[in-house]
PDB file of C-alpha atoms in Angstrom:
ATOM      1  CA  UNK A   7     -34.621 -41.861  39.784  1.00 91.00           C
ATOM      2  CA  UNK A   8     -30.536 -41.243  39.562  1.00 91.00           C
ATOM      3  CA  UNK A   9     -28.244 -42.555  37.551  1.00 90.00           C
ATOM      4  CA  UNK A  10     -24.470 -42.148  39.459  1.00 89.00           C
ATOM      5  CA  UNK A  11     -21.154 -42.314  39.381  1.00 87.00           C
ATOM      6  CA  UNK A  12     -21.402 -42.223  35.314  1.00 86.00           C
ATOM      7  CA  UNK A  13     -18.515 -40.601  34.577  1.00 84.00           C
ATOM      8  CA  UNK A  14     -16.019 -39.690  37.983  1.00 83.00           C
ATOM      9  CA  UNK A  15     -14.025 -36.738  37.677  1.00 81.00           C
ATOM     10  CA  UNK A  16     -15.423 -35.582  34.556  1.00 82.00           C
ATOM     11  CA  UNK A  17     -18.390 -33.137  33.754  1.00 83.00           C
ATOM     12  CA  UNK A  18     -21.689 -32.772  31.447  1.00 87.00           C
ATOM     13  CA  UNK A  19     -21.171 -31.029  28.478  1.00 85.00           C
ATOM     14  CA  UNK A  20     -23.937 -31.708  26.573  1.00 88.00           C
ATOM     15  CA  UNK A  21     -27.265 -33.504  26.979  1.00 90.00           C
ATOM     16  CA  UNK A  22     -30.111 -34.373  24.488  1.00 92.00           C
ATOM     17  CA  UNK A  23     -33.561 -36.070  25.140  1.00 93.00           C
ATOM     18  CA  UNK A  24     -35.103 -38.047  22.553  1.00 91.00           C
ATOM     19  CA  UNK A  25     -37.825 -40.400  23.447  1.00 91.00           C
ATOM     20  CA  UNK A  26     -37.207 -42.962  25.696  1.00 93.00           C
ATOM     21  CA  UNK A  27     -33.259 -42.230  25.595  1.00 93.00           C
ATOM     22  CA  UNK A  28     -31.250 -39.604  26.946  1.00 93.00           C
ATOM     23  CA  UNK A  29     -27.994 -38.947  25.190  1.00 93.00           C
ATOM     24  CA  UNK A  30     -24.944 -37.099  27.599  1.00 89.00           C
ATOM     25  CA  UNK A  31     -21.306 -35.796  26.835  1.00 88.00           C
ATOM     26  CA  UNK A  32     -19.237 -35.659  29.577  1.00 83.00           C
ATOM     27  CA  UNK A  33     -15.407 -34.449  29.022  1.00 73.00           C
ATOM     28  CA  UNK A  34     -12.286 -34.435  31.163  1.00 65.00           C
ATOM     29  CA  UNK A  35      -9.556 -35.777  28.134  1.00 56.00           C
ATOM     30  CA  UNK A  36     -11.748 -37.732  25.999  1.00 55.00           C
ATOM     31  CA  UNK A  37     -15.452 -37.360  25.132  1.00 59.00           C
ATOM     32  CA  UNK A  38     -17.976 -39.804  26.118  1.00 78.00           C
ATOM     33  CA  UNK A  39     -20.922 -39.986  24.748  1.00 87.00           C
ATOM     34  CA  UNK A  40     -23.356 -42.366  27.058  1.00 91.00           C
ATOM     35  CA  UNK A  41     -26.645 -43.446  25.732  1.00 93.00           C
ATOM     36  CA  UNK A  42     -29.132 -43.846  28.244  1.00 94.00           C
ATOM     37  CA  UNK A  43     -32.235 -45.812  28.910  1.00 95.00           C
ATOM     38  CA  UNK A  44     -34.922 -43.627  30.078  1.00 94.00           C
ATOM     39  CA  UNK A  45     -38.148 -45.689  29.548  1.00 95.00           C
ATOM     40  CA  UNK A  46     -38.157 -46.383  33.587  1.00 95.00           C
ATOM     41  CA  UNK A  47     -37.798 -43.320  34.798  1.00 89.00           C
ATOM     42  CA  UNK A  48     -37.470 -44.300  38.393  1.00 95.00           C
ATOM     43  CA  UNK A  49     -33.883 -46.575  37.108  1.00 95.00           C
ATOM     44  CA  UNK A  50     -32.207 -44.843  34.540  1.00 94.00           C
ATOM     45  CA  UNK A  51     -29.895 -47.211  32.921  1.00 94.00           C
ATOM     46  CA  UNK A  52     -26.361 -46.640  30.349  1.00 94.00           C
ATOM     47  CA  UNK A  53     -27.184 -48.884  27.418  1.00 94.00           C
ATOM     48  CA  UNK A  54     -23.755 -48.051  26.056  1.00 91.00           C
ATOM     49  CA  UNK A  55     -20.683 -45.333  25.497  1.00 88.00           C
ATOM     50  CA  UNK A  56     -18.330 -43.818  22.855  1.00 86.00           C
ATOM     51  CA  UNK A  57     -14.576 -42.287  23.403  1.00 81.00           C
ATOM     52  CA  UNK A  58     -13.368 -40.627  21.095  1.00 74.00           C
ATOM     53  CA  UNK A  59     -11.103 -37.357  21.192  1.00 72.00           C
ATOM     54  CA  UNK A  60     -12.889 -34.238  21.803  1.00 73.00           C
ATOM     55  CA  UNK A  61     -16.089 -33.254  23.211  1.00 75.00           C
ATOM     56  CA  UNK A  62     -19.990 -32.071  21.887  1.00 81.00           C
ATOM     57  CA  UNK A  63     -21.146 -29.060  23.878  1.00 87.00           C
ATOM     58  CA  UNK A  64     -24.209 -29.187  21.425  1.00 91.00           C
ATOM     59  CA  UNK A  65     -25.679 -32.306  20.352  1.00 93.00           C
ATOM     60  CA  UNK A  66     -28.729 -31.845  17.580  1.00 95.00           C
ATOM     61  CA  UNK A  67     -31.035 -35.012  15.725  1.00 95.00           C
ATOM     62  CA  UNK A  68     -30.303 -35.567  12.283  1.00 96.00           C
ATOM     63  CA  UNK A  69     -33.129 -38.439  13.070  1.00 95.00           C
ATOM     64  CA  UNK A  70     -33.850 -40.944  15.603  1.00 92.00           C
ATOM     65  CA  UNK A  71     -30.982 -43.032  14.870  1.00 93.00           C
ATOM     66  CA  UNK A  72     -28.667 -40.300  14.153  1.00 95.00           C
ATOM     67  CA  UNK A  73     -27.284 -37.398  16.601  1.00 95.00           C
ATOM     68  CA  UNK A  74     -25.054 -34.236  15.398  1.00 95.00           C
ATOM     69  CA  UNK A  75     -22.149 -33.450  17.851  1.00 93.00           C
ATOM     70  CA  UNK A  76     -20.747 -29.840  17.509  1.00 94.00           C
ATOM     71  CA  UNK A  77     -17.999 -29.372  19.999  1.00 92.00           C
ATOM     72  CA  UNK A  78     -13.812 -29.110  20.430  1.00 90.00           C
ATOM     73  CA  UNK A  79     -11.262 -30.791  18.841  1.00 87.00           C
ATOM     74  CA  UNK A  80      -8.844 -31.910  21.828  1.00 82.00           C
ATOM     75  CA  UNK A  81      -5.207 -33.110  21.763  1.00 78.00           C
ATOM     76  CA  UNK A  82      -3.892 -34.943  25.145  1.00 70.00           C
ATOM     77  CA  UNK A  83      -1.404 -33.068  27.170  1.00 60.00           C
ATOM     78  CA  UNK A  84       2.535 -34.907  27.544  1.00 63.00           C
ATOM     79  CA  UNK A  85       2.920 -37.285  30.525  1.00 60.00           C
ATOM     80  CA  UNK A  86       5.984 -34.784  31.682  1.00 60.00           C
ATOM     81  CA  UNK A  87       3.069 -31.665  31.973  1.00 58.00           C
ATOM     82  CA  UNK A  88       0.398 -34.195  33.293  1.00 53.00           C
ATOM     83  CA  UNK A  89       3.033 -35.538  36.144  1.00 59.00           C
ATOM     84  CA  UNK A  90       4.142 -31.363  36.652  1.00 61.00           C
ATOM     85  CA  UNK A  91       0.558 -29.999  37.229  1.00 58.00           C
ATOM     86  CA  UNK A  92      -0.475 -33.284  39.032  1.00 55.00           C
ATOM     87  CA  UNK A  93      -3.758 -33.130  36.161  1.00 53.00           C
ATOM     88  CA  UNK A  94      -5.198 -35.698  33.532  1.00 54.00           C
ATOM     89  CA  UNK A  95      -6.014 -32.763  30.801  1.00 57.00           C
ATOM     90  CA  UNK A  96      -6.275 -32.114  27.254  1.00 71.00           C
ATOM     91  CA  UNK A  97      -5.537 -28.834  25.558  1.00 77.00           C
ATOM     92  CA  UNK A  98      -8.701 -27.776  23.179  1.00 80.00           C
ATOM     93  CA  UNK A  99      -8.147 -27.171  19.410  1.00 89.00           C
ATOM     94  CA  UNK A 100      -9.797 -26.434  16.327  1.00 92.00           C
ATOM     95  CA  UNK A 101     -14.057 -26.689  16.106  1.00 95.00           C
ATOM     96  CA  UNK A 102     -15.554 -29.837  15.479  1.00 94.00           C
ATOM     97  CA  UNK A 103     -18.522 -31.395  13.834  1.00 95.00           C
ATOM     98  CA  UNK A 104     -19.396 -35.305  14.055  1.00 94.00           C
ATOM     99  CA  UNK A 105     -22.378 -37.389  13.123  1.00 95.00           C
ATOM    100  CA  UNK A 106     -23.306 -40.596  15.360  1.00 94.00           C
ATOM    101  CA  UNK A 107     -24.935 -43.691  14.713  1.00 94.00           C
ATOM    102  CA  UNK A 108     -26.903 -44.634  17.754  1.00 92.00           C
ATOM    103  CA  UNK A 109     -28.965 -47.109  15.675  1.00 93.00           C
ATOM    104  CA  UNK A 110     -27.126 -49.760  17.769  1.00 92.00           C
ATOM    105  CA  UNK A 111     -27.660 -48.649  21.544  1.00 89.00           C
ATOM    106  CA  UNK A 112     -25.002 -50.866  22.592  1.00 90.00           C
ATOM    107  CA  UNK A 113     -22.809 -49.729  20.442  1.00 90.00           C
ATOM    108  CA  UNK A 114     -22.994 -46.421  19.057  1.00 90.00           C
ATOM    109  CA  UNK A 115     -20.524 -45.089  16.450  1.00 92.00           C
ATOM    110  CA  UNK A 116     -18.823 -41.795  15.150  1.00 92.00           C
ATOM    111  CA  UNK A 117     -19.598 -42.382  11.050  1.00 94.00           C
ATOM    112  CA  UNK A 118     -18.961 -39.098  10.138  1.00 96.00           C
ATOM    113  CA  UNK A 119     -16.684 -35.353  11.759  1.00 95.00           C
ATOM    114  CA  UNK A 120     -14.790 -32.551  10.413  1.00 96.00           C
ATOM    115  CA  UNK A 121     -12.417 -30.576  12.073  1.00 96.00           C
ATOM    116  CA  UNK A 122     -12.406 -26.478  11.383  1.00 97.00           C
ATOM    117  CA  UNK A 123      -9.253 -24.411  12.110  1.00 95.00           C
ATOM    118  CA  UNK A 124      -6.874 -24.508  14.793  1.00 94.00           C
ATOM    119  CA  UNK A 125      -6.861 -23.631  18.758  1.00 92.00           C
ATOM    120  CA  UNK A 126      -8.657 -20.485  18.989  1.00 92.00           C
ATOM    121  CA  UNK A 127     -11.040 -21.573  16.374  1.00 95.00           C
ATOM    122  CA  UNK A 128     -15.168 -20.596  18.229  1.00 95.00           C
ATOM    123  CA  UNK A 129     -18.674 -20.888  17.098  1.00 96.00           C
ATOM    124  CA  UNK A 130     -21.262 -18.752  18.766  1.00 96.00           C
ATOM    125  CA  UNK A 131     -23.015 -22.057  18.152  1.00 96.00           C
ATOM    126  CA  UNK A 132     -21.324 -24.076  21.302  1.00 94.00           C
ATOM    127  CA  UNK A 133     -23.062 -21.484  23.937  1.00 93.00           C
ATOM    128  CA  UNK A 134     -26.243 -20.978  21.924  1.00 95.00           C
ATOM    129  CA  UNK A 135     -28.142 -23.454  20.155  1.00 94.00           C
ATOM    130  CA  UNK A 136     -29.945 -20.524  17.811  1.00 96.00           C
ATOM    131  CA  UNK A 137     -26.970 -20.014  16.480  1.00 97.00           C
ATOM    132  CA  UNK A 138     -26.773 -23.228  14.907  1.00 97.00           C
ATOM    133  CA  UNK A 139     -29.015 -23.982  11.535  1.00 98.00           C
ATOM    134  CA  UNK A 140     -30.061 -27.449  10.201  1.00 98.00           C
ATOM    135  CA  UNK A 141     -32.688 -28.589   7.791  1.00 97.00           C
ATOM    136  CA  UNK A 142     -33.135 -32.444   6.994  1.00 97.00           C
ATOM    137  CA  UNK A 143     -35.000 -32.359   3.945  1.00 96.00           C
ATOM    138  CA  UNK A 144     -32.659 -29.294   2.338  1.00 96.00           C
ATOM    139  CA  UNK A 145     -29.512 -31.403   3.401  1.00 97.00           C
ATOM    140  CA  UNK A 146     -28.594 -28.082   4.957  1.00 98.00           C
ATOM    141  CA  UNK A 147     -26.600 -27.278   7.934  1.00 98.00           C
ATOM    142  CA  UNK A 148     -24.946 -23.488   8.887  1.00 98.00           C
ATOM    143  CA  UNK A 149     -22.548 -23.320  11.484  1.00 98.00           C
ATOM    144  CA  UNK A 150     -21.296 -19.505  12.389  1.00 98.00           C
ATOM    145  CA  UNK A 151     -17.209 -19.943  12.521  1.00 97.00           C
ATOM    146  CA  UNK A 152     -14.831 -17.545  13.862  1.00 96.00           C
ATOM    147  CA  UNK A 153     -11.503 -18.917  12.230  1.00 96.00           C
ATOM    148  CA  UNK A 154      -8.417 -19.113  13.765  1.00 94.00           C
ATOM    149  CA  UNK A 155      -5.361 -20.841  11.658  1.00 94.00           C
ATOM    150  CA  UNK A 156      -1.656 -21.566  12.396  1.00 92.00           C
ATOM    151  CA  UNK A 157       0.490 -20.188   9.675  1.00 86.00           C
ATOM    152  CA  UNK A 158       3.054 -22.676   8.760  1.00 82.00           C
ATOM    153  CA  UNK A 159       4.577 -25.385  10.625  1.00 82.00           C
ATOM    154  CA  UNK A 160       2.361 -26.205  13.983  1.00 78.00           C
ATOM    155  CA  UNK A 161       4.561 -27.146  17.023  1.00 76.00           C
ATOM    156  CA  UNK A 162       2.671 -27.992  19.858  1.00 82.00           C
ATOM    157  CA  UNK A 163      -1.055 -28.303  20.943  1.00 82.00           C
ATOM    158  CA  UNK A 164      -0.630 -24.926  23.244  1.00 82.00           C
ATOM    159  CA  UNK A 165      -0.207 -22.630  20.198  1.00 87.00           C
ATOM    160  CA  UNK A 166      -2.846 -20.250  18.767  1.00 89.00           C
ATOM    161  CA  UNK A 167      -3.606 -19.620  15.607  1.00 91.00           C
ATOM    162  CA  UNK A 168      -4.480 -15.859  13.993  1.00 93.00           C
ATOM    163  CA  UNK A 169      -8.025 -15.149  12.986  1.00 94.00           C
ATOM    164  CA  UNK A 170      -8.196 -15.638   9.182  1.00 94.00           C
ATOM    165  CA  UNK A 171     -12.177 -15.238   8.774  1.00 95.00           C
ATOM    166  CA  UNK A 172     -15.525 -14.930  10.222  1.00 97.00           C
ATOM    167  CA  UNK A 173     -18.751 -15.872   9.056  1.00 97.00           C
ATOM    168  CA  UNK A 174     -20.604 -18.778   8.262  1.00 98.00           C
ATOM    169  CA  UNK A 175     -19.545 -22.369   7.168  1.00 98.00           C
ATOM    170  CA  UNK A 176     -22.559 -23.367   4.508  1.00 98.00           C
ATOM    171  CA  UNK A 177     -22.123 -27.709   4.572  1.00 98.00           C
ATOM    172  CA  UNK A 178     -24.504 -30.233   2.648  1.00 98.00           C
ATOM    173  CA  UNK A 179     -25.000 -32.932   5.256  1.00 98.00           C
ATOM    174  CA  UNK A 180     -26.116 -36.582   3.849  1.00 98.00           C
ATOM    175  CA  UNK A 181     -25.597 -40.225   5.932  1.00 97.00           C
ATOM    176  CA  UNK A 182     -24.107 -41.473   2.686  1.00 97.00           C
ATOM    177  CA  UNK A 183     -21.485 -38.789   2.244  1.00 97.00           C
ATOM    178  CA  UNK A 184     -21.124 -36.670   5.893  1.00 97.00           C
ATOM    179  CA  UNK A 185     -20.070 -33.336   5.684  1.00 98.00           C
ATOM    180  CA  UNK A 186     -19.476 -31.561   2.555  1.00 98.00           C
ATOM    181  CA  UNK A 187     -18.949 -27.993   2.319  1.00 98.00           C
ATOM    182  CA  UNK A 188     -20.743 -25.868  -0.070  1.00 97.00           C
ATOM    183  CA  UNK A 189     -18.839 -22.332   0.254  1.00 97.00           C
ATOM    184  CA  UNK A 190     -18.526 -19.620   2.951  1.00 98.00           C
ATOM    185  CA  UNK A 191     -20.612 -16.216   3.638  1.00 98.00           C
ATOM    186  CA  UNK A 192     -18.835 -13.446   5.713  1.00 97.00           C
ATOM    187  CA  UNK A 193     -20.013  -9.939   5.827  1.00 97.00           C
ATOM    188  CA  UNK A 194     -16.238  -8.352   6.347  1.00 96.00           C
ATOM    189  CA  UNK A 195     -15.468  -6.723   3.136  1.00 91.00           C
ATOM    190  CA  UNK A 196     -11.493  -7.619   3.138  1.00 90.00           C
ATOM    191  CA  UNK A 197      -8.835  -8.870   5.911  1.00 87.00           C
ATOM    192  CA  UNK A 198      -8.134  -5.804   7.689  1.00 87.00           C
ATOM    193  CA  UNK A 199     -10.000  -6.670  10.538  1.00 86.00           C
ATOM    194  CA  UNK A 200      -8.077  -9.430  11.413  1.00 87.00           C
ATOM    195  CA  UNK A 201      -5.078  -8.509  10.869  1.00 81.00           C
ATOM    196  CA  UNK A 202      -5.855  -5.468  13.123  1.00 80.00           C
ATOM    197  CA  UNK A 203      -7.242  -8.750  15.696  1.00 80.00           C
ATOM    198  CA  UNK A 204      -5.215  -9.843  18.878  1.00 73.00           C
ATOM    199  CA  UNK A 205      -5.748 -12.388  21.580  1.00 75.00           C
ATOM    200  CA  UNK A 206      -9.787 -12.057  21.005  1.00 77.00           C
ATOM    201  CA  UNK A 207     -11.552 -11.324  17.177  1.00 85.00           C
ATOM    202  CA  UNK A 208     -15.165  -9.409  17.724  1.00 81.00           C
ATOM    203  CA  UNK A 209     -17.040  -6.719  15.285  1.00 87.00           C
ATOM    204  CA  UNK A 210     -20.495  -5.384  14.553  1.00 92.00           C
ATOM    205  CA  UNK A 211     -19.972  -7.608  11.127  1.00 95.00           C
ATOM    206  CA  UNK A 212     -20.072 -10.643  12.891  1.00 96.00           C
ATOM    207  CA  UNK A 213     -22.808 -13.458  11.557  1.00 97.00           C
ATOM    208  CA  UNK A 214     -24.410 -14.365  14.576  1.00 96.00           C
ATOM    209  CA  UNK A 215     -27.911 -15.936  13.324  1.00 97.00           C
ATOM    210  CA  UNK A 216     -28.598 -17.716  10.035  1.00 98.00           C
ATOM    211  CA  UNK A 217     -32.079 -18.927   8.558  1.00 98.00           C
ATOM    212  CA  UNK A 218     -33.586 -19.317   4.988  1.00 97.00           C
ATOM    213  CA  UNK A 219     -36.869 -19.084   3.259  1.00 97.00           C
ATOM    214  CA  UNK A 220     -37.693 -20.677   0.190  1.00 95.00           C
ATOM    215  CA  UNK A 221     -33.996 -21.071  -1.786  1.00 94.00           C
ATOM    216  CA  UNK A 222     -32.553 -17.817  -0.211  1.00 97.00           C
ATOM    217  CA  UNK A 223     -30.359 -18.392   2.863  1.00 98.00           C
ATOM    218  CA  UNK A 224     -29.939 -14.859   5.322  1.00 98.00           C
ATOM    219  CA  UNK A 225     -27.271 -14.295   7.294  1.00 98.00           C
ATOM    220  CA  UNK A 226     -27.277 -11.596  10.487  1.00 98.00           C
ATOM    221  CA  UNK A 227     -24.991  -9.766  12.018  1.00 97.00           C
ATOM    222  CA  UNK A 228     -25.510  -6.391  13.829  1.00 96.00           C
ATOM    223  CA  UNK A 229     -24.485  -4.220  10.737  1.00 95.00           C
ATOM    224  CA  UNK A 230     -25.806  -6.169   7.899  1.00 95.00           C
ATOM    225  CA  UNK A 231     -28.345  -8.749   6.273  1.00 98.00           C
ATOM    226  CA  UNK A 232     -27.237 -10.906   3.815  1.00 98.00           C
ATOM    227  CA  UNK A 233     -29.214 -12.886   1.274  1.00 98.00           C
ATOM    228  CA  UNK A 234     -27.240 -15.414  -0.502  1.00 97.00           C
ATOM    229  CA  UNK A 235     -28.538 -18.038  -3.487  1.00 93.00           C
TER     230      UNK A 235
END
């Protein structure tokens, strides 16, 4: 089976297979996310869609009703620069985090996101899914964060902001309350690595991997192991 012209001019970001439904992101200013029937798999079918700003490169189950998005933050570019480059686009910002309600497949909903840092803001979690750590029953989800913050007043989408921090963001995730953050793990000592940092922040101290037995949450980076409470 096929299932065409879904999304015209735009491209897949993320998929997610669950069942007898297919989830998809697809991203050119705004980020759809299409629920699909999958049950015939000779006629694929979209049940229904989301926009919303942004986009999921990763999208993980909370449950069967519930999808985590972890993706970009996106703010449309002015009409003038849209009419100049002859281009629909959207300039990517900060890293963000949403939780969907599919319970409704006609109808699915954003209940939950948070928004980390400004443009320049990455998580080696968008490119590999290892990197990102969830557990239901602990209410625990780790996201590795390199941060990247505007000092002062922010002017316009296009500008960067200077790395600030890396490490990992340590949230409590719940339906009732979304994302609450519980503190932050980094395995740089002080801040002289990024204020040493240009264009691009990278070091032998960067978390990469995160995972926990029993109570004790680890965090790896190629020049140390961390065990945290």
């Amino acid at each position: 089976g096929s299932l065409e012209k879904l999304a015209p001019n735009e491209r897949i970001y993320s998929a997610r297979f669950m069942g007898k439904k297919g989830y998809l992101v697809t991203f050119k200013k705004v980020d759809p996310l299409f629920v699909l029937d999958l049950s015939n798999p000779t006629k694929p079918a979209v049940l229904g869609k989301l926009k919303i700003p942004g986009y999921s490169d990763y999208l993980h189950p909370y449950d069967e009703n519930h999808l985590i998005g972890l993706g970009k933050d996106t703010a449309e570019a002015e009409d003038s620069l849209k009419q100049q480059r002859q281009l629909d686009f959207a300039w990517y910002q900060g890293v963000k985090m949403a939780v969907f309600d599919v319970t409704d497949v006609n109808n699915p909903k954003e209940m939950h996101k948070v928004l980390i840092g400004d443009r320049g803001t990455e998580s080696d979690a968008l490119h590999e899914h290892k990197a990102f750590l969830f557990d239901k029953e602990k209410q625990l989800l780790v996201l590795p964060i390199t941060l990247a913050e505007i000092r002062g007043e922010k002017n316009e989408p296009t500008q960067y902001g200077e790395y600030t921090f890396q490490g990992v963001y340590v949230y409590r995730l719940t339906l009732d309350k979304g994302f609450v953050l519980q503190g932050r793990i980094s395995h740089y000592d002080d801040d002289a690595a990024f204020k040493r940092s240009g264009y691009y922040f990278g070091g032998d101290a960067n978390i990469q991997r995160s995972l926990y037995i029993g109570n004790v949450l680890y965090t790896v980076s190629q020049k140390v192991i961390k065990a945290n409470a």
